[in-house]
Tab-separated table of N, CA, C and O in Angstrom:
chain	number	residue	atom	x	y	z
S	1	MET	N	-3.134	11.338	3.692
S	1	MET	CA	-2.650	10.069	4.309
S	1	MET	C	-3.854	9.008	4.323
S	1	MET	O	-4.978	9.308	4.588
S	2	ALA	N	-3.467	7.817	3.900
S	2	ALA	CA	-4.412	6.686	3.825
S	2	ALA	C	-3.766	5.472	4.619
S	2	ALA	O	-2.687	5.226	4.366
S	3	ILE	N	-4.590	4.784	5.262
S	3	ILE	CA	-4.104	3.598	6.111
S	3	ILE	C	-5.008	2.463	5.550
S	3	ILE	O	-6.244	2.532	5.540
S	4	PHE	N	-4.282	1.437	5.181
S	4	PHE	CA	-5.085	0.119	4.654
S	4	PHE	C	-4.642	-1.115	5.446
S	4	PHE	O	-3.462	-1.284	5.883
S	5	HIS	N	-5.566	-1.921	5.610
S	5	HIS	CA	-5.267	-3.300	6.220
S	5	HIS	C	-5.174	-4.189	4.965
S	5	HIS	O	-5.936	-4.166	4.141
S	6	VAL	N	-4.027	-4.930	4.891
S	6	VAL	CA	-3.682	-5.825	3.771
S	6	VAL	C	-3.490	-7.187	4.344
S	6	VAL	O	-2.313	-7.560	4.655
S	7	PRO	N	-4.558	-8.042	4.408
S	7	PRO	CA	-4.383	-9.352	5.115
S	7	PRO	C	-3.356	-10.237	4.517
S	7	PRO	O	-2.695	-11.049	5.267
S	8	LYS	N	-3.094	-10.266	3.236
S	8	LYS	CA	-2.227	-11.135	2.604
S	8	LYS	C	-0.742	-10.724	2.632
S	8	LYS	O	0.099	-11.429	2.264
S	9	MET	N	-0.435	-9.508	3.249
S	9	MET	CA	0.820	-9.040	3.275
S	9	MET	C	1.486	-9.594	4.505
S	9	MET	O	1.170	-9.323	5.697
S	10	SER	N	2.579	-10.460	4.255
S	10	SER	CA	3.161	-11.154	5.427
S	10	SER	C	4.675	-11.149	5.476
S	10	SER	O	5.284	-11.595	6.450
S	11	CYS	N	5.350	-10.529	4.447
S	11	CYS	CA	6.854	-10.438	4.383
S	11	CYS	C	7.372	-9.200	3.674
S	11	CYS	O	6.636	-8.488	3.106
S	12	GLY	N	8.647	-9.098	3.747
S	12	GLY	CA	9.256	-7.957	3.049
S	12	GLY	C	9.082	-8.018	1.528
S	12	GLY	O	8.931	-6.965	0.974
S	13	GLY	N	8.941	-9.208	1.023
S	13	GLY	CA	8.675	-9.327	-0.404
S	13	GLY	C	7.306	-8.836	-0.780
S	13	GLY	O	7.090	-8.199	-1.816
S	14	CYS	N	6.363	-9.053	0.111
S	14	CYS	CA	5.048	-8.511	-0.090
S	14	CYS	C	5.030	-6.895	-0.094
S	14	CYS	O	4.526	-6.185	-0.917
S	15	ALA	N	5.754	-6.423	0.926
S	15	ALA	CA	5.889	-5.046	1.029
S	15	ALA	C	6.626	-4.353	-0.151
S	15	ALA	O	6.127	-3.386	-0.633
S	16	ASN	N	7.547	-5.092	-0.609
S	16	ASN	CA	8.324	-4.535	-1.809
S	16	ASN	C	7.330	-4.493	-2.977
S	16	ASN	O	7.427	-3.672	-3.801
S	17	ALA	N	6.602	-5.508	-3.240
S	17	ALA	CA	5.604	-5.583	-4.345
S	17	ALA	C	4.592	-4.456	-4.323
S	17	ALA	O	4.368	-3.747	-5.406
S	18	ILE	N	4.129	-4.208	-3.118
S	18	ILE	CA	3.195	-3.101	-2.966
S	18	ILE	C	3.913	-1.771	-3.130
S	18	ILE	O	3.349	-0.934	-3.897
S	19	LEU	N	5.067	-1.560	-2.611
S	19	LEU	CA	5.866	-0.369	-2.855
S	19	LEU	C	6.165	-0.098	-4.204
S	19	LEU	O	6.067	1.004	-4.788
S	20	GLN	N	6.604	-1.063	-5.047
S	20	GLN	CA	6.847	-0.909	-6.471
S	20	GLN	C	5.649	-0.504	-7.225
S	20	GLN	O	5.615	0.345	-8.123
S	21	ALA	N	4.453	-1.188	-6.927
S	21	ALA	CA	3.111	-0.748	-7.476
S	21	ALA	C	2.767	0.602	-7.252
S	21	ALA	O	2.327	1.330	-8.203
S	22	LEU	N	2.990	1.051	-6.027
S	22	LEU	CA	2.666	2.366	-5.713
S	22	LEU	C	3.551	3.468	-6.335
S	22	LEU	O	3.039	4.513	-6.743
S	23	ARG	N	4.874	3.142	-6.440
S	23	ARG	CA	5.801	4.103	-7.030
S	23	ARG	C	5.493	4.141	-8.609
S	23	ARG	O	5.947	5.201	-9.226
S	24	GLN	N	4.898	3.190	-9.154
S	24	GLN	CA	4.508	3.248	-10.634
S	24	GLN	C	3.484	4.379	-10.773
S	24	GLN	O	3.433	4.986	-11.951
S	25	ILE	N	2.630	4.679	-9.893
S	25	ILE	CA	1.653	5.641	-10.029
S	25	ILE	C	1.949	7.001	-9.352
S	25	ILE	O	1.407	8.072	-9.602
S	26	ASP	N	2.903	6.918	-8.409
S	26	ASP	CA	3.329	8.187	-7.702
S	26	ASP	C	4.793	8.035	-7.193
S	26	ASP	O	5.110	7.318	-6.202
S	27	SER	N	5.703	8.563	-8.050
S	27	SER	CA	7.205	8.345	-7.742
S	27	SER	C	7.603	9.050	-6.406
S	27	SER	O	8.629	8.614	-5.936
S	28	GLU	N	6.763	9.847	-5.920
S	28	GLU	CA	7.050	10.600	-4.575
S	28	GLU	C	6.389	9.942	-3.404
S	28	GLU	O	6.379	10.553	-2.297
S	29	VAL	N	5.644	8.892	-3.647
S	29	VAL	CA	4.924	8.262	-2.511
S	29	VAL	C	5.731	7.913	-1.301
S	29	VAL	O	6.933	7.527	-1.455
S	30	ASP	N	5.140	8.064	-0.094
S	30	ASP	CA	5.831	7.765	1.150
S	30	ASP	C	4.985	6.673	1.798
S	30	ASP	O	3.781	6.863	1.996
S	31	VAL	N	5.656	5.430	2.117
S	31	VAL	CA	4.859	4.317	2.530
S	31	VAL	C	5.515	3.702	3.806
S	31	VAL	O	6.715	3.693	3.840
S	32	VAL	N	4.782	3.498	4.830
S	32	VAL	CA	5.194	2.871	5.937
S	32	VAL	C	4.433	1.481	6.195
S	32	VAL	O	3.240	1.413	6.132
S	33	PHE	N	5.193	0.495	6.329
S	33	PHE	CA	4.668	-0.968	6.409
S	33	PHE	C	4.676	-1.393	7.902
S	33	PHE	O	5.645	-1.185	8.521
S	34	ASP	N	3.628	-1.993	8.349
S	34	ASP	CA	3.626	-2.596	9.663
S	34	ASP	C	3.284	-4.070	9.439
S	34	ASP	O	2.052	-4.379	9.326
S	35	LEU	N	4.270	-4.884	9.195
S	35	LEU	CA	3.973	-6.260	8.847
S	35	LEU	C	3.262	-7.108	9.966
S	35	LEU	O	2.354	-7.795	9.632
S	36	PRO	N	3.634	-6.856	11.265
S	36	PRO	CA	2.883	-7.663	12.317
S	36	PRO	C	1.384	-7.413	12.183
S	36	PRO	O	0.604	-8.281	12.448
S	37	ASN	N	0.895	-6.137	11.968
S	37	ASN	CA	-0.399	-5.779	12.064
S	37	ASN	C	-1.001	-5.727	10.632
S	37	ASN	O	-2.185	-5.545	10.460
S	38	ARG	N	-0.173	-5.935	9.585
S	38	ARG	CA	-0.559	-6.035	8.220
S	38	ARG	C	-1.242	-4.809	7.756
S	38	ARG	O	-2.357	-4.880	7.165
S	39	THR	N	-0.620	-3.645	8.154
S	39	THR	CA	-1.146	-2.344	7.635
S	39	THR	C	-0.133	-1.647	6.803
S	39	THR	O	1.041	-1.785	6.961
S	40	VAL	N	-0.609	-0.802	5.910
S	40	VAL	CA	0.186	0.059	5.112
S	40	VAL	C	-0.399	1.554	5.215
S	40	VAL	O	-1.559	1.701	5.024
S	41	THR	N	0.587	2.449	5.607
S	41	THR	CA	0.187	3.805	5.656
S	41	THR	C	0.840	4.416	4.462
S	41	THR	O	2.025	4.441	4.256
S	42	VAL	N	0.080	5.265	3.663
S	42	VAL	CA	0.462	5.838	2.462
S	42	VAL	C	0.255	7.275	2.457
S	42	VAL	O	-0.883	7.791	2.706
S	43	GLN	N	1.283	8.086	2.132
S	43	GLN	CA	1.250	9.497	1.900
S	43	GLN	C	1.291	9.769	0.452
S	43	GLN	O	2.538	9.539	0.026
S	44	SER	N	0.380	10.255	-0.118
S	44	SER	CA	0.378	10.447	-1.651
S	44	SER	C	-0.501	11.621	-1.897
S	44	SER	O	-1.430	11.858	-1.325
S	45	VAL	N	-0.213	12.143	-3.238
S	45	VAL	CA	-1.056	13.197	-3.768
S	45	VAL	C	-2.385	12.535	-4.389
S	45	VAL	O	-3.268	13.170	-4.706
S	46	LEU	N	-2.357	11.159	-4.557
S	46	LEU	CA	-3.454	10.481	-5.160
S	46	LEU	C	-4.529	10.034	-4.116
S	46	LEU	O	-4.207	9.985	-2.954
S	47	ASP	N	-5.702	9.932	-4.579
S	47	ASP	CA	-6.778	9.466	-3.806
S	47	ASP	C	-6.722	8.092	-3.306
S	47	ASP	O	-6.027	7.287	-3.935
S	48	GLU	N	-7.419	7.697	-2.342
S	48	GLU	CA	-7.359	6.339	-1.812
S	48	GLU	C	-7.871	5.304	-2.750
S	48	GLU	O	-7.260	4.262	-2.815
S	49	ALA	N	-8.817	5.543	-3.647
S	49	ALA	CA	-9.123	4.588	-4.619
S	49	ALA	C	-7.997	4.329	-5.639
S	49	ALA	O	-7.826	3.047	-5.934
S	50	LYS	N	-7.284	5.243	-6.017
S	50	LYS	CA	-6.127	5.023	-7.025
S	50	LYS	C	-5.111	4.214	-6.255
S	50	LYS	O	-4.446	3.266	-6.768
S	51	ILE	N	-4.872	4.533	-5.005
S	51	ILE	CA	-3.836	3.764	-4.190
S	51	ILE	C	-4.349	2.307	-4.092
S	51	ILE	O	-3.481	1.437	-4.217
S	52	ALA	N	-5.509	2.074	-3.634
S	52	ALA	CA	-6.073	0.821	-3.425
S	52	ALA	C	-5.934	-0.018	-4.798
S	52	ALA	O	-5.583	-1.249	-4.801
S	53	GLN	N	-6.364	0.614	-5.930
S	53	GLN	CA	-6.210	-0.047	-7.124
S	53	GLN	C	-4.863	-0.499	-7.562
S	53	GLN	O	-4.684	-1.635	-7.992
S	54	ALA	N	-3.868	0.318	-7.165
S	54	ALA	CA	-2.436	-0.150	-7.389
S	54	ALA	C	-2.091	-1.342	-6.559
S	54	ALA	O	-1.397	-2.325	-7.119
S	55	MET	N	-2.585	-1.483	-5.247
S	55	MET	CA	-2.264	-2.501	-4.408
S	55	MET	C	-3.031	-3.812	-5.030
S	55	MET	O	-2.474	-4.883	-4.903
S	56	ILE	N	-4.283	-3.606	-5.491
S	56	ILE	CA	-4.921	-4.716	-6.096
S	56	ILE	C	-4.248	-5.350	-7.323
S	56	ILE	O	-4.121	-6.465	-7.581
S	57	SER	N	-3.771	-4.374	-8.143
S	57	SER	CA	-3.012	-4.818	-9.379
S	57	SER	C	-1.746	-5.591	-8.918
S	57	SER	O	-1.253	-6.287	-9.793
S	58	ALA	N	-1.213	-5.351	-7.843
S	58	ALA	CA	0.041	-6.031	-7.310
S	58	ALA	C	-0.393	-7.332	-6.647
S	58	ALA	O	0.588	-8.085	-6.274
S	59	GLY	N	-1.640	-7.584	-6.599
S	59	GLY	CA	-2.106	-8.941	-6.038
S	59	GLY	C	-2.528	-8.961	-4.605
S	59	GLY	O	-2.687	-9.971	-3.927
S	60	TYR	N	-2.793	-7.792	-4.147
S	60	TYR	CA	-3.225	-7.693	-2.691
S	60	TYR	C	-4.705	-6.946	-2.592
S	60	TYR	O	-4.882	-6.135	-3.355
S	61	THR	N	-5.285	-7.345	-1.498
S	61	THR	CA	-6.637	-6.767	-1.365
S	61	THR	C	-6.639	-5.846	-0.152
S	61	THR	O	-6.792	-6.351	0.987
S	62	PRO	N	-6.529	-4.617	-0.387
S	62	PRO	CA	-6.583	-3.646	0.831
S	62	PRO	C	-7.963	-3.227	1.260
S	62	PRO	O	-8.793	-3.206	0.428
S	63	SER	N	-8.131	-2.999	2.482
S	63	SER	CA	-9.356	-2.347	3.004
S	63	SER	C	-9.047	-1.128	3.922
S	63	SER	O	-7.913	-1.165	4.662
S	64	PRO	N	-9.650	-0.054	3.749
S	64	PRO	CA	-9.372	1.085	4.586
S	64	PRO	C	-9.529	0.862	6.005
S	64	PRO	O	-10.457	0.124	6.454
S	65	VAL	N	-8.656	1.463	6.812
S	65	VAL	CA	-8.710	1.246	8.237
S	65	VAL	C	-9.432	2.452	8.831
S	65	VAL	O	-9.168	3.563	8.452
């Protein structure tokens, strides 16, 4: 499990963009979004670096929590 702070994530559209990017690299990914706190919790077989890179490719800059 990895938890990221994503400062630019502010709405459901942002969350959907991140989710779609993560599903492209892991179709079984489990993601929980906390929009008020701007955090994303990701359960995946992939490592944190690959997860973060997918979020970056979607236009968001995550930092580990």
